[in-house]
GROMACS .gro file of C-alpha atoms in nm:
model
  339
    1MET     CA    1  -7.747   9.899   5.071
    2SER     CA    2  -7.910   9.976   5.406
    3ASN     CA    3  -8.264  10.112   5.417
    4LYS     CA    4  -8.135  10.453   5.526
    5LYS     CA    5  -7.882  10.470   5.244
    6GLN     CA    6  -8.146  10.350   5.000
    7ARG     CA    7  -8.376  10.631   5.110
    8LEU     CA    8  -8.100  10.892   5.083
    9ALA     CA    9  -8.006  10.751   4.741
   10THR     CA   10  -8.319  10.930   4.621
   11LEU     CA   11  -8.123  11.253   4.664
   12ASP     CA   12  -7.875  11.124   4.406
   13THR     CA   13  -8.168  11.050   4.177
   14PHE     CA   14  -8.292  11.407   4.228
   15ARG     CA   15  -7.943  11.540   4.149
   16GLY     CA   16  -7.924  11.329   3.836
   17ILE     CA   17  -8.264  11.445   3.716
   18ALA     CA   18  -8.181  11.810   3.788
   19ALA     CA   19  -7.844  11.790   3.610
   20LEU     CA   20  -7.988  11.616   3.304
   21ALA     CA   21  -8.273  11.868   3.289
   22VAL     CA   22  -8.028  12.162   3.287
   23VAL     CA   23  -7.806  11.991   3.028
   24LEU     CA   24  -8.094  11.922   2.789
   25PHE     CA   25  -8.222  12.276   2.838
   26HIS     CA   26  -7.887  12.425   2.738
   27LEU     CA   27  -7.842  12.179   2.453
   28THR     CA   28  -8.167  12.280   2.286
   29LEU     CA   29  -8.169  12.647   2.390
   30HIS     CA   30  -8.219  12.881   2.090
   31GLN     CA   31  -8.178  12.587   1.851
   32ALA     CA   32  -8.442  12.620   1.581
   33GLU     CA   33  -8.353  12.277   1.439
   34ALA     CA   34  -8.408  12.096   1.769
   35PRO     CA   35  -8.714  11.867   1.739
   36VAL     CA   36  -8.788  11.921   2.110
   37HIS     CA   37  -8.700  12.216   2.330
   38PHE     CA   38  -8.650  12.116   2.694
   39SER     CA   39  -8.763  12.450   2.828
   40TRP     CA   40  -8.868  12.304   3.163
   41GLY     CA   41  -8.504  12.214   3.225
   42VAL     CA   42  -8.438  12.576   3.320
   43THR     CA   43  -8.600  12.492   3.655
   44GLY     CA   44  -8.342  12.224   3.735
   45VAL     CA   45  -8.157  12.475   3.951
   46ASP     CA   46  -8.466  12.508   4.172
   47LEU     CA   47  -8.442  12.138   4.249
   48PHE     CA   48  -8.067  12.171   4.311
   49PHE     CA   49  -8.128  12.447   4.566
   50ILE     CA   50  -8.387  12.243   4.758
   51ILE     CA   51  -8.146  11.947   4.762
   52SER     CA   52  -7.867  12.174   4.886
   53GLY     CA   53  -8.079  12.304   5.174
   54PHE     CA   54  -8.154  11.947   5.281
   55VAL     CA   55  -7.794  11.820   5.247
   56ILE     CA   56  -7.613  12.118   5.402
   57TYR     CA   57  -7.845  12.119   5.703
   58MET     CA   58  -7.790  11.746   5.740
   59THR     CA   59  -7.414  11.803   5.720
   60LEU     CA   60  -7.418  12.078   5.984
   61ASN     CA   61  -7.609  11.854   6.223
   62LYS     CA   62  -7.317  11.610   6.204
   63THR     CA   63  -7.043  11.874   6.224
   64THR     CA   64  -6.852  11.954   6.543
   65ARG     CA   65  -6.610  12.221   6.420
   66ALA     CA   66  -6.661  12.507   6.176
   67VAL     CA   67  -6.329  12.437   6.006
   68ASP     CA   68  -6.449  12.084   5.927
   69PHE     CA   69  -6.750  12.223   5.743
   70VAL     CA   70  -6.538  12.472   5.548
   71PHE     CA   71  -6.287  12.207   5.447
   72ALA     CA   72  -6.561  11.961   5.349
   73ARG     CA   73  -6.719  12.217   5.116
   74PHE     CA   74  -6.381  12.321   4.974
   75SER     CA   75  -6.267  11.967   4.903
   76ARG     CA   76  -6.601  11.881   4.748
   77LEU     CA   77  -6.634  12.181   4.519
   78TYR     CA   78  -6.304  12.337   4.421
   79PRO     CA   79  -6.090  12.061   4.263
   80VAL     CA   80  -6.365  11.976   4.014
   81TYR     CA   81  -6.446  12.341   3.958
   82TRP     CA   82  -6.083  12.436   3.889
   83VAL     CA   83  -6.056  12.162   3.628
   84ALA     CA   84  -6.385  12.267   3.468
   85VAL     CA   85  -6.285  12.635   3.454
   86THR     CA   86  -5.945  12.548   3.307
   87LEU     CA   87  -6.095  12.323   3.039
   88THR     CA   88  -6.362  12.581   2.957
   89ALA     CA   89  -6.095  12.852   2.926
   90GLY     CA   90  -5.901  12.625   2.690
   91TRP     CA   91  -6.207  12.571   2.473
   92MET     CA   92  -6.270  12.944   2.475
   93LEU     CA   93  -5.921  12.996   2.337
   94ILE     CA   94  -6.008  12.755   2.057
   95GLY     CA   95  -6.332  12.944   2.009
   96LYS     CA   96  -6.135  13.267   1.998
   97TYR     CA   97  -5.932  13.124   1.710
   98TRP     CA   98  -6.252  13.030   1.526
   99GLY     CA   99  -6.401  13.372   1.597
  100TYR     CA  100  -6.697  13.289   1.822
  101SER     CA  101  -6.563  13.360   2.173
  102ASP     CA  102  -6.313  13.568   2.369
  103ILE     CA  103  -6.128  13.530   2.699
  104SER     CA  104  -5.863  13.708   2.903
  105TRP     CA  105  -5.635  13.609   3.189
  106GLY     CA  106  -5.843  13.828   3.419
  107ASP     CA  107  -6.158  13.636   3.324
  108TYR     CA  108  -5.986  13.306   3.395
  109LEU     CA  109  -5.828  13.401   3.728
  110ALA     CA  110  -6.143  13.565   3.862
  111ASN     CA  111  -6.350  13.259   3.770
  112MET     CA  112  -6.106  13.032   3.951
  113THR     CA  113  -6.209  13.196   4.280
  114MET     CA  114  -6.580  13.112   4.226
  115PHE     CA  115  -6.647  13.470   4.340
  116GLN     CA  116  -6.623  13.636   3.998
  117HIS     CA  117  -6.962  13.792   4.061
  118TYR     CA  118  -6.803  14.027   4.316
  119PHE     CA  119  -6.511  14.108   4.086
  120GLY     CA  120  -6.753  14.225   3.820
  121VAL     CA  121  -6.628  13.953   3.586
  122ARG     CA  122  -6.855  13.739   3.370
  123ASP     CA  123  -6.901  13.367   3.426
  124LEU     CA  124  -6.697  13.175   3.170
  125ASP     CA  125  -6.979  12.922   3.165
  126GLU     CA  126  -7.328  13.059   3.222
  127SER     CA  127  -7.405  12.770   3.457
  128TYR     CA  128  -7.161  12.913   3.711
  129TRP     CA  129  -7.408  13.181   3.822
  130THR     CA  130  -7.565  12.935   4.067
  131LEU     CA  131  -7.236  12.871   4.246
  132ILE     CA  132  -7.220  13.213   4.409
  133VAL     CA  133  -7.575  13.159   4.534
  134GLU     CA  134  -7.462  12.828   4.686
  135MET     CA  135  -7.154  12.989   4.841
  136LEU     CA  136  -7.364  13.261   5.003
  137PHE     CA  137  -7.594  12.996   5.146
  138TYR     CA  138  -7.294  12.806   5.284
  139GLY     CA  139  -7.172  13.129   5.444
  140LEU     CA  140  -7.511  13.188   5.603
  141MET     CA  141  -7.516  12.833   5.739
  142LEU     CA  142  -7.162  12.873   5.871
  143LEU     CA  143  -7.269  13.185   6.062
  144ALA     CA  144  -7.561  12.992   6.208
  145PHE     CA  145  -7.319  12.722   6.320
  146LEU     CA  146  -7.073  12.970   6.472
  147PHE     CA  147  -7.353  13.135   6.671
  148ASN     CA  148  -7.498  12.798   6.773
  149LYS     CA  149  -7.826  12.860   6.592
  150VAL     CA  150  -7.839  12.550   6.369
  151LYS     CA  151  -8.121  12.391   6.568
  152ASN     CA  152  -8.331  12.705   6.525
  153LEU     CA  153  -8.279  12.751   6.154
  154GLU     CA  154  -8.637  12.671   6.064
  155TRP     CA  155  -8.742  12.983   6.260
  156TYR     CA  156  -8.454  13.206   6.152
  157GLY     CA  157  -8.521  13.086   5.800
  158PHE     CA  158  -8.881  13.197   5.835
  159ALA     CA  159  -8.762  13.546   5.931
  160LEU     CA  160  -8.534  13.558   5.626
  161VAL     CA  161  -8.816  13.442   5.398
  162VAL     CA  162  -9.036  13.721   5.534
  163ILE     CA  163  -8.755  13.969   5.460
  164GLN     CA  164  -8.723  13.813   5.116
  165ALA     CA  165  -9.094  13.866   5.051
  166ILE     CA  166  -9.072  14.228   5.169
  167VAL     CA  167  -8.774  14.298   4.944
  168HIS     CA  168  -8.937  14.151   4.635
  169GLY     CA  169  -9.283  14.281   4.713
  170TRP     CA  170  -9.252  14.625   4.875
  171VAL     CA  171  -8.891  14.738   4.819
  172SER     CA  172  -8.906  14.648   4.447
  173VAL     CA  173  -9.197  14.889   4.402
  174SER     CA  174  -9.109  15.165   4.647
  175TYR     CA  175  -8.730  15.174   4.607
  176PRO     CA  176  -8.638  15.017   4.271
  177SER     CA  177  -8.273  15.131   4.276
  178LEU     CA  178  -8.224  14.987   4.626
  179TYR     CA  179  -8.398  14.670   4.512
  180THR     CA  180  -8.154  14.632   4.223
  181SER     CA  181  -7.857  14.690   4.454
  182ILE     CA  182  -7.978  14.428   4.702
  183ARG     CA  183  -8.028  14.169   4.430
  184GLU     CA  184  -7.687  14.233   4.277
  185SER     CA  185  -7.497  14.241   4.606
  186PHE     CA  186  -7.675  13.944   4.763
  187PRO     CA  187  -7.817  13.714   4.492
  188LEU     CA  188  -7.921  13.457   4.753
  189ILE     CA  189  -8.217  13.690   4.819
  190ASN     CA  190  -8.367  13.557   4.495
  191HIS     CA  191  -8.363  13.191   4.593
  192PHE     CA  192  -8.336  13.151   4.971
  193GLN     CA  193  -8.689  13.012   5.007
  194LEU     CA  194  -8.583  12.700   4.814
  195PHE     CA  195  -8.292  12.629   5.049
  196TRP     CA  196  -8.520  12.689   5.347
  197ALA     CA  197  -8.768  12.440   5.205
  198GLY     CA  198  -8.483  12.186   5.192
  199ILE     CA  199  -8.408  12.252   5.561
  200LEU     CA  200  -8.773  12.200   5.652
  201TYR     CA  201  -8.788  11.879   5.451
  202TYR     CA  202  -8.487  11.753   5.648
  203LYS     CA  203  -8.662  11.838   5.975
  204ILE     CA  204  -8.965  11.639   5.859
  205TYR     CA  205  -8.741  11.353   5.744
  206THR     CA  206  -8.567  11.325   6.081
  207GLU     CA  207  -8.822  11.453   6.333
  208GLY     CA  208  -9.159  11.409   6.166
  209TYR     CA  209  -9.436  11.630   6.039
  210ARG     CA  210  -9.527  11.945   6.228
  211LEU     CA  211  -9.783  12.202   6.123
  212GLN     CA  212  -9.526  12.483   6.119
  213ARG     CA  213  -9.294  12.281   5.893
  214VAL     CA  214  -9.564  12.200   5.640
  215GLY     CA  215  -9.682  12.561   5.660
  216GLY     CA  216  -9.327  12.683   5.601
  217ILE     CA  217  -9.288  12.468   5.292
  218VAL     CA  218  -9.622  12.593   5.159
  219LEU     CA  219  -9.499  12.948   5.219
  220ALA     CA  220  -9.174  12.872   5.032
  221TYR     CA  221  -9.377  12.723   4.746
  222ILE     CA  222  -9.604  13.028   4.723
  223LEU     CA  223  -9.305  13.264   4.733
  224THR     CA  224  -9.136  13.061   4.460
  225LEU     CA  225  -9.436  13.111   4.234
  226PHE     CA  226  -9.455  13.479   4.328
  227LEU     CA  227  -9.093  13.527   4.220
  228PHE     CA  228  -9.157  13.375   3.876
  229GLU     CA  229  -9.100  13.702   3.691
  230LYS     CA  230  -8.861  13.862   3.939
  231THR     CA  231  -8.553  13.649   4.001
  232GLY     CA  232  -8.416  13.521   3.673
  233ARG     CA  233  -8.497  13.419   3.321
  234ILE     CA  234  -8.739  13.135   3.387
  235ASN     CA  235  -9.030  13.345   3.264
  236LEU     CA  236  -8.857  13.375   2.925
  237PHE     CA  237  -8.881  13.002   2.866
  238LEU     CA  238  -9.185  12.881   3.061
  239SER     CA  239  -9.540  13.003   3.093
  240TRP     CA  240  -9.693  13.068   3.434
  241PRO     CA  241  -9.901  12.744   3.427
  242GLU     CA  242  -9.594  12.543   3.321
  243TYR     CA  243  -9.389  12.682   3.607
  244ILE     CA  244  -9.667  12.605   3.854
  245ALA     CA  245  -9.674  12.246   3.726
  246VAL     CA  246  -9.297  12.193   3.751
  247SER     CA  247  -9.267  12.362   4.092
  248THR     CA  248  -9.556  12.153   4.223
  249LEU     CA  249  -9.381  11.841   4.094
  250TYR     CA  250  -9.057  11.931   4.276
  251PHE     CA  251  -9.219  12.020   4.608
  252GLY     CA  252  -9.455  11.724   4.588
  253SER     CA  253  -9.171  11.483   4.507
  254PHE     CA  254  -8.982  11.597   4.815
  255PHE     CA  255  -9.286  11.532   5.030
  256LEU     CA  256  -9.297  11.178   4.891
  257PHE     CA  257  -8.923  11.142   4.952
  258VAL     CA  258  -8.932  11.247   5.319
  259SER     CA  259  -9.237  11.022   5.364
  260GLN     CA  260  -9.026  10.731   5.233
  261ARG     CA  261  -9.256  10.668   4.937
  262LEU     CA  262  -9.024  10.745   4.648
  263GLU     CA  263  -8.749  10.482   4.663
  264TRP     CA  264  -8.902  10.310   4.360
  265ILE     CA  265  -8.763  10.579   4.127
  266ASN     CA  266  -8.403  10.489   4.210
  267ASN     CA  267  -8.214  10.287   3.952
  268ARG     CA  268  -7.860  10.252   3.821
  269ILE     CA  269  -7.903  10.521   3.558
  270THR     CA  270  -8.040  10.788   3.792
  271ARG     CA  271  -7.783  10.707   4.060
  272PHE     CA  272  -7.506  10.721   3.800
  273LEU     CA  273  -7.627  11.060   3.680
  274GLY     CA  274  -7.639  11.172   4.043
  275THR     CA  275  -7.280  11.061   4.094
  276ILE     CA  276  -7.152  11.266   3.800
  277SER     CA  277  -7.401  11.551   3.843
  278TYR     CA  278  -7.161  11.814   3.979
  279SER     CA  279  -6.894  11.747   3.718
  280LEU     CA  280  -7.157  11.741   3.445
  281TYR     CA  281  -7.310  12.065   3.566
  282VAL     CA  282  -6.986  12.267   3.568
  283ILE     CA  283  -6.847  12.130   3.240
  284HIS     CA  284  -7.141  12.097   3.003
  285HIS     CA  285  -7.271  12.433   2.884
  286TYR     CA  286  -6.990  12.606   2.698
  287PHE     CA  287  -6.844  12.273   2.585
  288MET     CA  288  -7.169  12.158   2.423
  289ASN     CA  289  -7.232  12.495   2.259
  290GLY     CA  290  -6.878  12.493   2.123
  291VAL     CA  291  -6.906  12.141   1.983
  292VAL     CA  292  -7.240  12.213   1.817
  293THR     CA  293  -7.110  12.540   1.673
  294LEU     CA  294  -6.795  12.381   1.530
  295LEU     CA  295  -6.966  12.072   1.388
  296ARG     CA  296  -7.268  12.254   1.244
  297ASP     CA  297  -7.134  12.593   1.141
  298LYS     CA  298  -6.777  12.499   1.046
  299LEU     CA  299  -6.816  12.140   0.923
  300GLY     CA  300  -7.173  12.145   0.794
  301TRP     CA  301  -7.328  11.885   1.026
  302GLN     CA  302  -7.700  11.877   1.099
  303PHE     CA  303  -7.804  11.982   1.448
  304ILE     CA  304  -7.921  11.641   1.574
  305PRO     CA  305  -7.596  11.448   1.513
  306ALA     CA  306  -7.392  11.747   1.634
  307ALA     CA  307  -7.603  11.767   1.950
  308LEU     CA  308  -7.569  11.393   2.016
  309VAL     CA  309  -7.190  11.417   1.986
  310ALA     CA  310  -7.190  11.719   2.218
  311LEU     CA  311  -7.409  11.542   2.475
  312MET     CA  312  -7.203  11.223   2.470
  313GLY     CA  313  -6.884  11.428   2.493
  314ALA     CA  314  -7.015  11.615   2.798
  315LEU     CA  315  -7.112  11.288   2.966
  316VAL     CA  316  -6.771  11.134   2.896
  317LEU     CA  317  -6.596  11.442   3.030
  318ALA     CA  318  -6.812  11.439   3.341
  319VAL     CA  319  -6.733  11.073   3.404
  320GLY     CA  320  -6.362  11.141   3.357
  321ILE     CA  321  -6.362  11.439   3.591
  322THR     CA  322  -6.567  11.252   3.853
  323TYR     CA  323  -6.346  10.944   3.865
  324LEU     CA  324  -6.007  11.096   3.779
  325VAL     CA  325  -6.036  11.423   3.970
  326GLU     CA  326  -6.331  11.450   4.207
  327LYS     CA  327  -6.312  11.118   4.388
  328PRO     CA  328  -5.931  11.091   4.408
  329ALA     CA  329  -5.893  11.455   4.516
  330LEU     CA  330  -6.170  11.419   4.774
  331ASN     CA  331  -6.012  11.106   4.921
  332TYR     CA  332  -5.660  11.253   4.918
  333LEU     CA  333  -5.752  11.590   5.068
  334ARG     CA  334  -5.970  11.446   5.340
  335LEU     CA  335  -5.710  11.183   5.429
  336ARG     CA  336  -5.444  11.455   5.455
  337TYR     CA  337  -5.681  11.671   5.657
  338ARG     CA  338  -5.755  11.397   5.907
  339SER     CA  339  -5.384  11.312   5.946
   0.00000   0.00000   0.00000
């Protein structure tokens, strides 16, 4: 592996850590019998968003046509997502038979679009809420590309972060109903600073440190801490000092990464988890809850063995989806697209 690929392999390690953190959080969530509750795993999505800002900006800098970017995102996300939604819907039908879940055709079809948020339809798997945030970010980046503003995104991003701070600081107090409408209609407003931090880290990685870039990341970090009680459920599972500690770890780790001082954390396990991270993320939550519920409540298992079976099952499913769906579909679609 070349030095450049080795350095970028750290992103796969980050993905693997983020995915495993979210999985362990959901596995132990509200489980009184769990010996350890991985509450900090709720912040795994923060790390995912920083990674996404870095990777999408890197991708746009190598893109020559907007349609190429759209197709690349589609081929990367949708085949895996469609399989995950279909499997989750199937398990929900089983759960419906056992009396612990419900599903309709409308729920299924809306979720297949990845835009169920705008149809007013629930996410079949609670993890899917982050996907609409990602899609909105992709749309914003596509607009920047179409208007030839990619090179200036660190400054346009600053403007958006200022707007974000105004919305969450002033609008939330002065116009609470408007504030609620903005958050519901444009959920990226809750997390944009993390994506922007990823963009700034990429600029540092490729062009070096500049005062405005470091200052921007510090601003994104401060805004992240400010939004602790405003943008989600993190405050239900972590204390303020705990969130400061985890956020500092994420931002600090990225500084080490772009300074090429973090390659030592890469190993086969973390890279493997990074490889299956997307499949694992979109398949794990409802599946694991269903397995634990069936084994413990219907068959009388203890939580720990039921949880281990659920975790291993989710990992096996993720591996299967990655190597039987994601990689073949990605290769096939991109080959067809090029030809």
